[in-house]
XYZ file of C-alpha atoms in Angstrom:
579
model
C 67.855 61.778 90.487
C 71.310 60.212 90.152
C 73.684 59.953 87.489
C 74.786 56.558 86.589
C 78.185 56.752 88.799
C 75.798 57.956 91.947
C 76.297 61.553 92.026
C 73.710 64.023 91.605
C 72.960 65.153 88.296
C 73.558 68.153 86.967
C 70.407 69.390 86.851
C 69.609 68.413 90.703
C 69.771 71.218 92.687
C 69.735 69.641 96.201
C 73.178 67.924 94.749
C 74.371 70.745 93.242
C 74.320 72.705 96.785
C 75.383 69.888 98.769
C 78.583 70.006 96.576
C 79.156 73.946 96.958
C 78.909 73.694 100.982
C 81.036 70.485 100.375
C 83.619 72.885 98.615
C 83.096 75.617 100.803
C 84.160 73.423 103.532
C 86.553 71.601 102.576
C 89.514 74.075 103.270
C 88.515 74.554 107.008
C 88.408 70.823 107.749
C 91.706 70.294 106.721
C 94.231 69.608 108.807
C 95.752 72.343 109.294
C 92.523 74.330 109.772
C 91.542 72.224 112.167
C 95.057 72.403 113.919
C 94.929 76.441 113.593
C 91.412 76.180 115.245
C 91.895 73.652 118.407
C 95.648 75.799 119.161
C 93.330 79.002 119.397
C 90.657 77.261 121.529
C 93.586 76.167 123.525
C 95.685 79.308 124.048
C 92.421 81.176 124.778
C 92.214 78.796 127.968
C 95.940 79.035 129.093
C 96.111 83.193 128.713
C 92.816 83.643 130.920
C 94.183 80.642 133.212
C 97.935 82.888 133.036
C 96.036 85.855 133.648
C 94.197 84.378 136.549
C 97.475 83.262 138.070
C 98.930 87.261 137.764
C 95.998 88.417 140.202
C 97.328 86.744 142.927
C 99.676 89.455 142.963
C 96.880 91.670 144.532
C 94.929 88.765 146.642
C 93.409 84.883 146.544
C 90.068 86.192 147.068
C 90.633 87.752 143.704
C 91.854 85.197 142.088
C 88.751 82.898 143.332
C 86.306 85.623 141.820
C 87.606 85.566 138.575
C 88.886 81.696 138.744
C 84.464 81.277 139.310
C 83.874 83.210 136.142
C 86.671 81.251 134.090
C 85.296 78.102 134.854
C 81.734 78.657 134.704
C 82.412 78.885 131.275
C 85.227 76.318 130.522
C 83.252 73.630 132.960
C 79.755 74.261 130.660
C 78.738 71.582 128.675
C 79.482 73.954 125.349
C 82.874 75.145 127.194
C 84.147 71.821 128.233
C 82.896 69.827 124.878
C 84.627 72.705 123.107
C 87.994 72.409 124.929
C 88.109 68.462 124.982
C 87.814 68.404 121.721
C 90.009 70.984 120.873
C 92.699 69.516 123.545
C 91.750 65.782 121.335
C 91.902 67.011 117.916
C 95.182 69.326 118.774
C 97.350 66.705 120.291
C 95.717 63.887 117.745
C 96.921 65.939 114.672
C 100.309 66.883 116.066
C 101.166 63.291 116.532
C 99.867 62.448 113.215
C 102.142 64.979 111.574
C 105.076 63.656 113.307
C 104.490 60.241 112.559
C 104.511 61.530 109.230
C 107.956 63.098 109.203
C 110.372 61.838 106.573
C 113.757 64.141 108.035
C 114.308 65.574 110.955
C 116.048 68.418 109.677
C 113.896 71.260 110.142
C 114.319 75.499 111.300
C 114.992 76.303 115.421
C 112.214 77.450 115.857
C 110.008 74.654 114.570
C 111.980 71.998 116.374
C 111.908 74.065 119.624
C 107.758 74.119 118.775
C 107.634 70.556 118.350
C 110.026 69.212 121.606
C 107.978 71.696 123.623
C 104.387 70.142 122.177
C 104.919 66.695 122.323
C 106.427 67.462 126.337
C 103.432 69.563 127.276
C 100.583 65.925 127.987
C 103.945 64.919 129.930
C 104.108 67.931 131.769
C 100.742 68.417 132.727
C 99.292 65.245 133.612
C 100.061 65.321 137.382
C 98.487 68.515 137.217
C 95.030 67.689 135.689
C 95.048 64.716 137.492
C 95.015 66.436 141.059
C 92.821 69.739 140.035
C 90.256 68.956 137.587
C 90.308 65.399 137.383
C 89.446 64.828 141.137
C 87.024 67.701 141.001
C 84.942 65.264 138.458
C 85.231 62.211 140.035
C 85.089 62.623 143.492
C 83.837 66.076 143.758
C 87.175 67.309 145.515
C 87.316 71.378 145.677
C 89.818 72.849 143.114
C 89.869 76.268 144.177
C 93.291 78.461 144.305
C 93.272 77.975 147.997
C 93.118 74.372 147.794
C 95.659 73.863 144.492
C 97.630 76.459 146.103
C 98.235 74.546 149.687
C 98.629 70.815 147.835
C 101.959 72.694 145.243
C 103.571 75.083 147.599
C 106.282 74.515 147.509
C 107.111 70.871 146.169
C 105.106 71.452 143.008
C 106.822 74.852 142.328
C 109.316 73.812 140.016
C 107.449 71.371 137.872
C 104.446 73.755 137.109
C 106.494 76.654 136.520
C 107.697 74.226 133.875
C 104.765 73.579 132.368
C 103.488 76.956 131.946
C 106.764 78.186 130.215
C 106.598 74.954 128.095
C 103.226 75.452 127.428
C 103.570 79.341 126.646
C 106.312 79.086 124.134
C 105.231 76.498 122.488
C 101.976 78.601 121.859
C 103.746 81.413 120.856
C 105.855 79.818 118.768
C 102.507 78.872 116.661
C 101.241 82.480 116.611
C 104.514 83.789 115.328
C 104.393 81.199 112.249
C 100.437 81.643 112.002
C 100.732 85.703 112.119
C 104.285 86.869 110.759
C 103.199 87.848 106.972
C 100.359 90.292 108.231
C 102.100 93.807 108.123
C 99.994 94.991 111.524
C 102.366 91.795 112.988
C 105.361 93.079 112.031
C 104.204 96.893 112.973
C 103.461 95.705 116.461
C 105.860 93.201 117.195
C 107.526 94.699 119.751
C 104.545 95.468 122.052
C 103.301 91.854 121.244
C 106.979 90.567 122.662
C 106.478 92.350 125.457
C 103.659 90.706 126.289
C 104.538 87.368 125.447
C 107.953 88.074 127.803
C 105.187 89.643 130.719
C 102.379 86.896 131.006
C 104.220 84.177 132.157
C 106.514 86.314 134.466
C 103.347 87.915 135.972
C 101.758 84.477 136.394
C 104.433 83.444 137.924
C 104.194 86.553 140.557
C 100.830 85.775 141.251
C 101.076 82.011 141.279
C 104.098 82.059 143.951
C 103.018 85.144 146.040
C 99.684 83.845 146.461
C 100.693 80.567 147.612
C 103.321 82.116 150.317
C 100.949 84.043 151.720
C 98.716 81.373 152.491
C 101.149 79.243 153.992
C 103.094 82.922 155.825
C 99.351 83.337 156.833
C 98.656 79.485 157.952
C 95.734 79.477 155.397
C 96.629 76.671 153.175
C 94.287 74.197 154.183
C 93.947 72.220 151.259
C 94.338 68.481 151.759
C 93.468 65.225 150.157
C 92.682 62.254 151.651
C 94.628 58.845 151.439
C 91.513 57.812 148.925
C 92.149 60.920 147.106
C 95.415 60.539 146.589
C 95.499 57.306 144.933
C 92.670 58.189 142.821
C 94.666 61.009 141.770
C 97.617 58.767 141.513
C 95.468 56.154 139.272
C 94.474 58.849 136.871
C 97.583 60.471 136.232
C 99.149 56.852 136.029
C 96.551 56.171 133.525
C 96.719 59.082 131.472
C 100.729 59.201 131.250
C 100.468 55.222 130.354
C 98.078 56.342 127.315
C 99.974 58.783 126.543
C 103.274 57.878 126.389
C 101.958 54.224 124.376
C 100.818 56.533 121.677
C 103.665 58.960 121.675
C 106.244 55.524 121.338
C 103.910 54.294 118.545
C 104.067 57.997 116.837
C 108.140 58.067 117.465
C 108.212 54.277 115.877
C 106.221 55.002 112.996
C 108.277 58.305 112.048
C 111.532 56.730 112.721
C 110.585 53.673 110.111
C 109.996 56.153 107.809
C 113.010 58.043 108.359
C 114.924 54.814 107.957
C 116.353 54.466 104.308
C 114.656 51.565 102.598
C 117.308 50.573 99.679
C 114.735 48.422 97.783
C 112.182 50.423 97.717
C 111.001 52.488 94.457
C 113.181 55.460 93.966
C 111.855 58.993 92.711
C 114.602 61.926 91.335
C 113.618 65.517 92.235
C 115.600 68.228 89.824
C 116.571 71.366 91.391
C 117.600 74.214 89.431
C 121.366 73.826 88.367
C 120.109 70.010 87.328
C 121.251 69.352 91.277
C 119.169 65.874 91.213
C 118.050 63.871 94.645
C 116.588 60.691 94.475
C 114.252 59.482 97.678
C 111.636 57.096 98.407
C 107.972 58.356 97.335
C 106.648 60.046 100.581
C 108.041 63.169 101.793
C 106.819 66.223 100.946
C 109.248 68.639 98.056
C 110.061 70.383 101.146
C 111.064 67.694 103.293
C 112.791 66.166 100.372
C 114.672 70.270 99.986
C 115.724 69.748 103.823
C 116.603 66.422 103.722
C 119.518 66.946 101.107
C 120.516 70.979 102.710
C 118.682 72.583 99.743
C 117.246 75.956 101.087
C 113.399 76.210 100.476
C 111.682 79.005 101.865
C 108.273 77.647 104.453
C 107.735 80.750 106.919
C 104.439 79.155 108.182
C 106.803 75.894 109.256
C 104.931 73.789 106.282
C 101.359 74.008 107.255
C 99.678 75.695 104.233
C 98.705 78.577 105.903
C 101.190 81.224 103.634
C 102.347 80.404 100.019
C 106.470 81.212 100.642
C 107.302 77.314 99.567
C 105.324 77.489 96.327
C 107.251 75.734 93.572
C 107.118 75.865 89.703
C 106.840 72.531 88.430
C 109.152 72.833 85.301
C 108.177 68.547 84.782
C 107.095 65.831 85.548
C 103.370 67.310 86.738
C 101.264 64.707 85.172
C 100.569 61.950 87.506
C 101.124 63.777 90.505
C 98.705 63.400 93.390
C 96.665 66.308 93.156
C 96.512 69.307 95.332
C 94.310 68.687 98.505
C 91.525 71.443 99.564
C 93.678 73.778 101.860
C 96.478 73.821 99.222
C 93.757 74.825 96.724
C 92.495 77.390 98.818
C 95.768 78.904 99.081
C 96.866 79.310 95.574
C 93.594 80.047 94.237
C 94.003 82.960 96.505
C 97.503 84.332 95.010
C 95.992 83.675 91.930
C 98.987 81.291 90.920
C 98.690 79.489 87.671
C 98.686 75.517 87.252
C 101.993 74.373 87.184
C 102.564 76.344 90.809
C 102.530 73.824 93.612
C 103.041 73.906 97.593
C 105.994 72.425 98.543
C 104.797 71.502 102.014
C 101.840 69.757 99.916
C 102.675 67.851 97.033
C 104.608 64.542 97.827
C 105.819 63.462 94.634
C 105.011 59.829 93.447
C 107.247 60.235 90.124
C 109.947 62.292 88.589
C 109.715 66.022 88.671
C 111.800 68.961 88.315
C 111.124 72.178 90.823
C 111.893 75.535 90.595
C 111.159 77.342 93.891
C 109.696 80.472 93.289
C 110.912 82.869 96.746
C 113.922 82.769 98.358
C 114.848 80.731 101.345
C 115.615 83.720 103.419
C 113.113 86.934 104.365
C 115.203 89.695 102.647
C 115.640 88.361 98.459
C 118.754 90.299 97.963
C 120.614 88.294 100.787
C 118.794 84.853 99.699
C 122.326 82.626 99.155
C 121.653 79.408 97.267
C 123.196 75.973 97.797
C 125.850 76.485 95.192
C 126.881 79.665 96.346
C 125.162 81.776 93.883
C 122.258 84.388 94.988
C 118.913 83.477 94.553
C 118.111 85.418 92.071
C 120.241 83.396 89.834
C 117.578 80.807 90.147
C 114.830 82.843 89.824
C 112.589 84.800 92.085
C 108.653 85.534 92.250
C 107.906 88.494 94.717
C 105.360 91.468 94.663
C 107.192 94.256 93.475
C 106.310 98.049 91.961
C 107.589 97.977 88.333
C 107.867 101.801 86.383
C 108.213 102.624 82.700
C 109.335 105.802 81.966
C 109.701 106.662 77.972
C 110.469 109.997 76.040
C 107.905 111.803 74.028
C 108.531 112.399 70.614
C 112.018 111.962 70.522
C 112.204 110.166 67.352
C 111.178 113.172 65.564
C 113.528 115.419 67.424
C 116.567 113.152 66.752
C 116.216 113.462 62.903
C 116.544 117.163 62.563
C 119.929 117.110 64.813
C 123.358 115.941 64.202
C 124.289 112.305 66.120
C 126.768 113.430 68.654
C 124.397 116.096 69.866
C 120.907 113.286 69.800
C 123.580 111.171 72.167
C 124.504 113.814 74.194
C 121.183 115.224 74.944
C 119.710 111.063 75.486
C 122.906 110.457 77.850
C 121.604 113.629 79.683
C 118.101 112.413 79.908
C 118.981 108.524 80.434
C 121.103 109.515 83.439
C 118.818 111.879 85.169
C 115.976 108.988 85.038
C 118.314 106.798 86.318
C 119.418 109.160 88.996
C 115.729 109.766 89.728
C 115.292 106.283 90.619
C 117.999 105.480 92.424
C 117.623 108.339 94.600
C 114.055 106.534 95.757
C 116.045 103.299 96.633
C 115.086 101.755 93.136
C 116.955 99.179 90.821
C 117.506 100.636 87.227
C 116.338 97.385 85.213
C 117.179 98.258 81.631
C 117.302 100.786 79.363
C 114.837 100.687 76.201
C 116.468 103.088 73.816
C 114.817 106.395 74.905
C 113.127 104.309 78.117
C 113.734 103.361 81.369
C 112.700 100.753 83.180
C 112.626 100.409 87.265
C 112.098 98.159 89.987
C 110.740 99.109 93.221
C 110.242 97.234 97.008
C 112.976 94.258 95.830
C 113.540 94.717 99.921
C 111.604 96.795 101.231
C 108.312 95.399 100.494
C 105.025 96.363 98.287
C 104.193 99.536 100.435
C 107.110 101.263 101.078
C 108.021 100.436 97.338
C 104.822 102.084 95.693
C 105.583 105.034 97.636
C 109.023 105.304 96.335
C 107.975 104.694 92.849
C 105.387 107.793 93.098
C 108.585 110.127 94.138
C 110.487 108.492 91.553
C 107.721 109.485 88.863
C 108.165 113.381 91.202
C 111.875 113.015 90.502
C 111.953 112.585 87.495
C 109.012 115.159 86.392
C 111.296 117.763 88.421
C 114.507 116.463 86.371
C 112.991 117.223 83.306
C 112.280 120.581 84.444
C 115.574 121.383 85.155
C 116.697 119.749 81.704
C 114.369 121.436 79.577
C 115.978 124.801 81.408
C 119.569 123.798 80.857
C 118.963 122.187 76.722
C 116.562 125.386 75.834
C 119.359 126.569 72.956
C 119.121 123.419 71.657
C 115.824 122.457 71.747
C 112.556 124.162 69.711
C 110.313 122.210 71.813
C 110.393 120.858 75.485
C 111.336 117.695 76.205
C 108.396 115.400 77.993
C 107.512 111.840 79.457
C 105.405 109.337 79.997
C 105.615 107.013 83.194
C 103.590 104.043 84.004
C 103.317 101.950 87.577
C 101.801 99.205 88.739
C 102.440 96.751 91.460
C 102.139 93.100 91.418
C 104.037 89.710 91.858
C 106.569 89.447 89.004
C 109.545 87.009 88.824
C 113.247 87.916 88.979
C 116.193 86.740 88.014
C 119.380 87.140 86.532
C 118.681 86.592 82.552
C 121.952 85.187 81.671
C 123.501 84.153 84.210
C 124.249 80.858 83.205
C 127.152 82.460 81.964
C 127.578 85.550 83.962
C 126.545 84.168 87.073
C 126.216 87.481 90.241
C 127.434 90.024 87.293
C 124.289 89.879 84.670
C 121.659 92.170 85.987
C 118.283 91.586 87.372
C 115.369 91.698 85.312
C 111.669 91.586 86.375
C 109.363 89.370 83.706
C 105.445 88.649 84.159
C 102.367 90.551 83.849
C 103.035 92.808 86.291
C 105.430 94.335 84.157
C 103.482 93.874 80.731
C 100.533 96.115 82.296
C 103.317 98.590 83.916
C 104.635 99.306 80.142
C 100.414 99.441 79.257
C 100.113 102.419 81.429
C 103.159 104.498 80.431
C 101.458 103.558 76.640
C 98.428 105.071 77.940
C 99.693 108.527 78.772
C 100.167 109.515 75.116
C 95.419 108.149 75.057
C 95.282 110.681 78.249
C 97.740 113.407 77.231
C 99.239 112.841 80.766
C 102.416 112.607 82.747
C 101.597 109.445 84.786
C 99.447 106.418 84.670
C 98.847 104.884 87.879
C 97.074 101.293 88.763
C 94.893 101.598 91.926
C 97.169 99.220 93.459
C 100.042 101.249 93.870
C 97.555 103.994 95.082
C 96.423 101.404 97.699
C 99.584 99.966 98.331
C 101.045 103.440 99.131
C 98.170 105.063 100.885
C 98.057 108.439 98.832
C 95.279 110.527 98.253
C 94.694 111.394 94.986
C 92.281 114.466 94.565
C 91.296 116.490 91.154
C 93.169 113.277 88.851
C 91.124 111.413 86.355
C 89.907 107.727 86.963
C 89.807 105.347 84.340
C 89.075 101.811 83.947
C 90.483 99.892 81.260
C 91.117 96.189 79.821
C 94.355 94.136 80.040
C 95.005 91.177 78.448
C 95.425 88.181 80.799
C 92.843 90.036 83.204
C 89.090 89.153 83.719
C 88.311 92.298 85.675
C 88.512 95.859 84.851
C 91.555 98.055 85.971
C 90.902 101.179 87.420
C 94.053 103.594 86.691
C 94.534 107.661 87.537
C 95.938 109.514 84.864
C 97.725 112.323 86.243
C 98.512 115.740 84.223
C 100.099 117.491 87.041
C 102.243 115.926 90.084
C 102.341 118.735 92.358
C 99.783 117.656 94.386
C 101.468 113.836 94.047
C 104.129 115.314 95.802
C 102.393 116.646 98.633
C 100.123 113.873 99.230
C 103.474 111.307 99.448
C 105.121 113.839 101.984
C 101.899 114.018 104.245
C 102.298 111.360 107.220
C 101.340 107.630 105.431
């Protein structure tokens, strides 16, 4: 059954699954999925082909036992379909995407990554050519003591070449693919050391092994006058394909780079009404590059992180809409509609942007075009917001004269703020007996949460010491309430149009809504601290003996599961236990 503009209909159930594995699949066709994919197919080959080069450090016959094992896998039918068309769709997409470059202004590092890809075919043709291609067509052995004989030592240079081309470049992808996973950054340096140590043992192996075959008079590998111009035929072949599409690719993106004066002109509005106006085509980040604005991309622009995302402020409507992968992505950060990828959305009309991170890794250092920090634009970042607030001061205040209900809130007010600076916080405002705080503005979710626990410590222990040194004063101790939770909020310097660097930074966003929900709910709980789960997660505590709760916040769908904490002694020894 078929609706009358030949979809399934609603109630077909057939059509209603084909649509959900449709969906499903969508995000790992994509482009950049299936670019992700083929690399990892490919680097998979060149470590265990590295790898296989280091054992010649120890002996060829070792390198021919393992070398048998490699290729009885890579020279299956599922190995070899598997790596041709992972070598195919690899190389195909790359050229695509540079074909479909509209500036060439782009980060070291992903120029170095492209050079070095679109050099590798060039580099390496010889090579297949004379090793595997002759062992298909003619049958010609393509064992280490053959290769070995035909490239020692006139073939030295060039293949050394290749491998380090081939090597960074691959690396080079990893690093963009893997740098926002904290394990990455936690084992960084071992994983440098063994990017620096594969190719140099390869290397080892590849040149040791073939001098002692030729010290030894073992290199018998030869090829026949036949062979050689077979060889000679397919690597003539192969560059000539090649190097006809790489022209056409090179063509194509430099017409496009070209300006085209009659063509249909779009403006782009950054924030400070900066205003570009381009050709429809690029992406908002190419169209950021082209004109020197800074726009964060830390995965080099190929959806695989959301740093680029923008805030639409206008000009949405009528915009081509986002593809599956960009979907995928903010779906997953939960980002609302008028949040776009940069790297994604190639305008077709009018808009105004407002990037949402800042173009550098550390926010407080982010420097905007017009010399002004990026938080005068406007940040969004994950960061651990606390509320702290006095109980029943109100009541206090009225039976005491004003200069003494000032002194003892100035006490108060500066020990909180004390508390929090101490745990490398940022003192947001203050709300007339309250306090509000920012944690991990640099430091990052984890090690923020953690500080915002011995903040909420802190300031417990301050009031301790306050209620001690105010007890003439004072029929009643003094207590708090503090609430934390952790999420993305945005920040920026509320007016700073006309204070530019001096107004202070302020966090806004739910985030901070449910943070000031929690310190409400200590007065429900009779406790000290309210806590979400996230910040629990986020700063790997244990929390034993506290009680769990799950409440409602508007805005949420889901439940929120909070610890309400009476007593934050044991707080304090679960945050100085190792993390």
């Amino acid at each position: 059954m078929t609706t009358t503009d030949g979809g399934a209909a609603p109630d077909d159930p057939a059509g209603g699954l084909v649509r959900r594995l449709r969906d499903r699949a969508a995000p790992w066709v994509a482009p950049q999925r299936l670019r992700l994919a083929s690399g990892l197919v490919l680097f998979a080959f060149a470590l265990t082909h590295f790898l296989n080069h280091a054992l010649g450090i120890w002996s060829v016959g070792l390198m021919e036992d393992v070398q048998d094992w490699r290729t009885g896998f890579w020279r299956s039918t599922a190995g070899f379909a598997l790596l041709v068309g992972a070598l195919v769709v690899h190389v195909a997409l790359a050229l695509w995407k540079t074909a479909r470059r509209r500036t060439l202004r782009m980060p070291p590092a992903e120029a170095a990554q492209l050079v070095l890809g679109l050099a590798i075919p060039l580099l390496l043709a010889k090579h297949v050519a004379g090793t595997a291609g002759l062992a298909m067509i003619d049958g010609v052995e393509d064992s280490y003591t053959h290769v070995l004989s035909l490239q020692w030592p006139s073939e030295v240079f060039l293949q050394t070449l290749a491998m380090l081309t081939v090597w960074i470049h691959a690396c080079i992808g990893l690093h963009f693919w893997l740098r926002l996973n904290a394990w990455y950054r936690r084992w960084r340096a071992v994983l440098l050391t063994a990017a620096v140590a594969v190719p140099l043992l390869a290397e080892w192996g590849f040149v040791d092994a073939a001098r002692r075959l030729w010290i030894l008079g073992q290199d018998t590998g030869t090829l026949t006058p036949d062979q050689q111009a077979t060889a000679g035929a397919v690597f003539q072949a192969t560059l000539a394909a090649y190097g006809t599409v790489l022209a056409v690719t090179l063509l194509v993106m430099a017409v496009r780079l070209l300006p085209i004066g009659r063509a249909r002109r779009i403006a782009v509005t950054y924030p400070g009404n900066r205003v570009v106006r381009v050709a429809p085509g690029p992406s908002v980040l190419e169209i950021s590059r082209m004109n020197g604005i800074p726009h964060a991309a830390v995965c080099g622009g190929r959806a695989r992180c959301s740093t680029c995302r923008t805030r639409i402020l206008d000009g949405l409507d009528g915009q081509p809409e986002a593809g599956a992968q960009e979907r995928a992505v903010l779906e997953r950060i939960g980002a609302d509609p008028g949040v776009r990828l940069a790297c994604q959305l190639r305008p077709t009309a009018d808009l105004t942007v407002q990037p949402l991170l800042p173009a550098r890794e550390t926010p407080g250092a982010a420097i905007a075009a017009d010399g002004q920090d990026a938080y005068h634009w406007g940040v969004e970042q994950p960061v651990a917001v606390l509320f702290v607030d006095l109980r029943g001061f109100t009541s206090l205040s009225e039976r005491r004269l004003t200069y003494d209900v000032v002194f003892i809130l100035n006490r108060y007010l500066d020990a909180m703020a004390r508390a929090v600076r101490a745990e490398r916080g940022y003192v947001d405002k203050f709300i007339g007996d309250g306090v509000m705080a920012i944690f991990g503005m640099t430091e990052g979710v984890a090690a923020g949460s953690r500080s915002a626990l011995a903040a909420a410590v802190r300031m417990q222990e301050a009031m301790a010491e306050l209620n001690r040194e105010l007890e003439p004063q004072l029929g009643a101790p003094l207590r708090i309430g503090i609430g934390i939770h952790v999420g993305p909020a945005i920040l920026g310097r509320v007016g700073a149009a006309g204070g530019g660097a001096t107004a202070g930074i302020t966090a806004l966003g739910d985030t901070v809504n449910t943070a000031s929900r929690l310190e409400t709910l200590t007065k429900e709980y009779g406790a000290v601290l309210v806590v979400s789960h996230a910040v629990v997660h986020a700063a790997k505590v244990e929390l034993a003996a506290t009680r769990v709760e799950e409440i409602t916040v508007r805005g949420r769908q889901s439940l929120l599961k909070v610890y309400a904490i009476t007593d934050v002694g044991p707080l304090a020894r679960a945050l100085a236990a190792p993390a």
